[in-house]
């Protein structure tokens, strides 16, 4: 039986095909199959000027093959996740040989660009590790957020909790006694050294910390009753890249809690504090959750209480029915 696909009138299909039917734009689409990217990422990878890349992206957005999300002075792009644009993209990736030398080189450059961003973030955390516990309370009304985390984390009968991007281990301290085992994962040696000392001092014998990237779920597939990602996703170019493995690590009925900033315009957080994303919107969270097979069940918001301050959001995600 033929699979039902979204249909469009012939004129729209011609627009879609024209938009995709050009070498640079096909390269942009192939790169977007790897996740969300900014104009700056594309210029670095393709070595073409910003106005040129922006013109190509505009055509892709107008044809609804790609969506655009403005964030302060930057804009991020991702493949359409619905409609005829999605259907055409899916079909393209079935028939385009991604091993073609030019497309392979683009992906290698993308990996290098992402590695450079990770190194920047790592250098930042190595520098501030000793001050993080002081700094983190400046970012958010801690006690209110933590009370809501405890409430949303639920009953506490779970076996395993994963704290992705544990930093100095505050979430482990807050929640570990509700779990049989708790594991904190982080890519910063310096942050983990503090977390380890804290866990030892508190005598938390059920807690371990592990040095690795949070996208590497190791042997935790399908095993975590609670996964928490607290103030980490804004360091990712493509937060969906972290949510997909996090979702895979959930046990049946498991819950993923994400805590991060609401959208803001504080550009200096990019230049001075290694942020990649200027906050996360509910709309984006819904798209990323869907891509990871999850849905947003609840959202809490915690405004900073002073002008120009950052609002913290807490999203509870569960597997889609
Ligand atoms: C702002 S701190 C938050 C730490 C902790 N969750 C808290 O709220 O106190 C962000 C942490 O995420 C870690 N991190 C960022 N990207 C990561 C990645 N790809 N893999 C593992 N850890 C990462 C950093 O090393 C840092 O310790």
PDB file of C-alpha atoms in Angstrom, residues 22 36-37 50 52 59 75 117 130 212 246 290 299:
ATOM      1  CA  UNK A  22      21.513  23.691  -6.653  1.00  0.00           C
ATOM      2  CA  UNK A  36      21.083  22.682  13.732  1.00  0.00           C
ATOM      3  CA  UNK A  37      23.624  25.154  12.394  1.00  0.00           C
ATOM      4  CA  UNK A  50      28.008  35.377   4.765  1.00  0.00           C
ATOM      5  CA  UNK A  52      26.005  34.412  -0.165  1.00  0.00           C
ATOM      6  CA  UNK A  59      15.600  30.360  -0.530  1.00  0.00           C
ATOM      7  CA  UNK A  75      20.083  32.744  13.491  1.00  0.00           C
ATOM      8  CA  UNK A 117      33.277  24.888  20.150  1.00  0.00           C
ATOM      9  CA  UNK A 130      36.527  26.629  41.419  1.00  0.00           C
ATOM     10  CA  UNK A 212      32.863  11.836  29.131  1.00  0.00           C
ATOM     11  CA  UNK A 246      19.284  11.288  26.844  1.00  0.00           C
ATOM     12  CA  UNK A 290       9.587  15.304  19.269  1.00  0.00           C
ATOM     13  CA  UNK A 299       6.847  23.629  32.113  1.00  0.00           C
TER      14      UNK A 299
END
